[in-house]
């Protein structure tokens, strides 16, 4: 379930990276390897626990005897993750959808690469 959820999250991260004009294969935490989108993996770290892990933990008890992810469970995971990403959170004093926060954070990272300012990860309030 985690890997499936991470794949969903990675698509949102890749979209934000592409919109910002950054190279998804050039990361700073994950090693550069052919075919690995290192920057996507790097930026996912900021959101994994909040977006995917929480959903999987919530569903774990209900589906603990599942040996594989069936169509129904995939649908539930997709819906739960999309709901989390569509939900609004406080960001710099404003309520924004997480999808927009991710995009702004990628633009901030772009500013870090350009030497304009220091990158600060988004901190979720539990």
PDB file of C-alpha atoms in Angstrom, residues 7-68:
ATOM      1  CA  UNK A   7       3.534   6.488  -6.746  1.00  0.00           C
ATOM      2  CA  UNK A   8       0.452   8.714  -6.511  1.00  0.00           C
ATOM      3  CA  UNK A   9       2.334  11.334  -4.504  1.00  0.00           C
ATOM      4  CA  UNK A  10       5.252  11.240  -6.941  1.00  0.00           C
ATOM      5  CA  UNK A  11       2.936  12.218  -9.802  1.00  0.00           C
ATOM      6  CA  UNK A  12       1.947  15.417  -7.954  1.00  0.00           C
ATOM      7  CA  UNK A  13       5.587  16.187  -7.151  1.00  0.00           C
ATOM      8  CA  UNK A  14       6.680  15.553 -10.751  1.00  0.00           C
ATOM      9  CA  UNK A  15       3.950  17.866 -12.020  1.00  0.00           C
ATOM     10  CA  UNK A  16       5.117  20.655  -9.678  1.00  0.00           C
ATOM     11  CA  UNK A  17       8.768  20.152 -10.690  1.00  0.00           C
ATOM     12  CA  UNK A  18       7.851  20.254 -14.378  1.00  0.00           C
ATOM     13  CA  UNK A  19       5.780  23.422 -13.871  1.00  0.00           C
ATOM     14  CA  UNK A  20       8.779  25.078 -12.196  1.00  0.00           C
ATOM     15  CA  UNK A  21      11.090  24.117 -15.056  1.00  0.00           C
ATOM     16  CA  UNK A  22      13.374  21.989 -12.885  1.00  0.00           C
ATOM     17  CA  UNK A  23      15.076  18.759 -13.917  1.00  0.00           C
ATOM     18  CA  UNK A  24      13.400  15.821 -12.110  1.00  0.00           C
ATOM     19  CA  UNK A  25      16.440  13.553 -12.547  1.00  0.00           C
ATOM     20  CA  UNK A  26      18.894  15.853 -10.720  1.00  0.00           C
ATOM     21  CA  UNK A  27      18.379  15.504  -6.999  1.00  0.00           C
ATOM     22  CA  UNK A  28      20.420  16.531  -3.992  1.00  0.00           C
ATOM     23  CA  UNK A  29      19.575  13.793  -1.444  1.00  0.00           C
ATOM     24  CA  UNK A  30      19.008  10.719  -3.583  1.00  0.00           C
ATOM     25  CA  UNK A  31      21.829   9.473  -5.737  1.00  0.00           C
ATOM     26  CA  UNK A  32      21.730  10.239  -9.437  1.00  0.00           C
ATOM     27  CA  UNK A  33      21.059   6.985 -11.290  1.00  0.00           C
ATOM     28  CA  UNK A  34      19.812   6.411 -14.828  1.00  0.00           C
ATOM     29  CA  UNK A  35      16.015   6.389 -14.914  1.00  0.00           C
ATOM     30  CA  UNK A  36      15.619   7.572 -11.301  1.00  0.00           C
ATOM     31  CA  UNK A  37      13.832  10.854 -10.782  1.00  0.00           C
ATOM     32  CA  UNK A  38      16.045  11.855  -7.876  1.00  0.00           C
ATOM     33  CA  UNK A  39      14.554  15.319  -7.347  1.00  0.00           C
ATOM     34  CA  UNK A  40      11.055  13.827  -7.213  1.00  0.00           C
ATOM     35  CA  UNK A  41      12.245  11.366  -4.565  1.00  0.00           C
ATOM     36  CA  UNK A  42      13.984  14.165  -2.644  1.00  0.00           C
ATOM     37  CA  UNK A  43      10.885  16.359  -2.514  1.00  0.00           C
ATOM     38  CA  UNK A  44       8.583  13.466  -1.654  1.00  0.00           C
ATOM     39  CA  UNK A  45      10.361  13.153   1.694  1.00  0.00           C
ATOM     40  CA  UNK A  46       8.680  16.360   2.849  1.00  0.00           C
ATOM     41  CA  UNK A  47       5.185  14.927   2.260  1.00  0.00           C
ATOM     42  CA  UNK A  48       5.407  11.125   2.634  1.00  0.00           C
ATOM     43  CA  UNK A  49       4.304  10.850   6.247  1.00  0.00           C
ATOM     44  CA  UNK A  50       1.510  13.379   5.964  1.00  0.00           C
ATOM     45  CA  UNK A  51       0.036  12.385   2.610  1.00  0.00           C
ATOM     46  CA  UNK A  52       0.637   8.635   2.289  1.00  0.00           C
ATOM     47  CA  UNK A  53       1.728   7.086   5.577  1.00  0.00           C
ATOM     48  CA  UNK A  54      -1.200   8.550   7.527  1.00  0.00           C
ATOM     49  CA  UNK A  55      -3.691   7.182   4.982  1.00  0.00           C
ATOM     50  CA  UNK A  56      -2.105   3.726   5.017  1.00  0.00           C
ATOM     51  CA  UNK A  57      -2.041   3.627   8.826  1.00  0.00           C
ATOM     52  CA  UNK A  58      -5.702   4.628   8.872  1.00  0.00           C
ATOM     53  CA  UNK A  59      -6.599   1.793   6.457  1.00  0.00           C
ATOM     54  CA  UNK A  60      -4.163  -0.788   7.837  1.00  0.00           C
ATOM     55  CA  UNK A  61      -6.442  -2.366  10.422  1.00  0.00           C
ATOM     56  CA  UNK A  62      -9.360  -2.604   8.037  1.00  0.00           C
ATOM     57  CA  UNK A  63      -7.278  -4.333   5.343  1.00  0.00           C
ATOM     58  CA  UNK A  64      -4.627  -6.158   7.392  1.00  0.00           C
ATOM     59  CA  UNK A  65      -5.485  -9.585   5.952  1.00  0.00           C
ATOM     60  CA  UNK A  66      -5.112  -8.463   2.330  1.00  0.00           C
ATOM     61  CA  UNK A  67      -2.289 -10.178   0.460  1.00  0.00           C
ATOM     62  CA  UNK A  68      -2.474  -7.779  -2.479  1.00  0.00           C
TER      63      UNK A  68
END
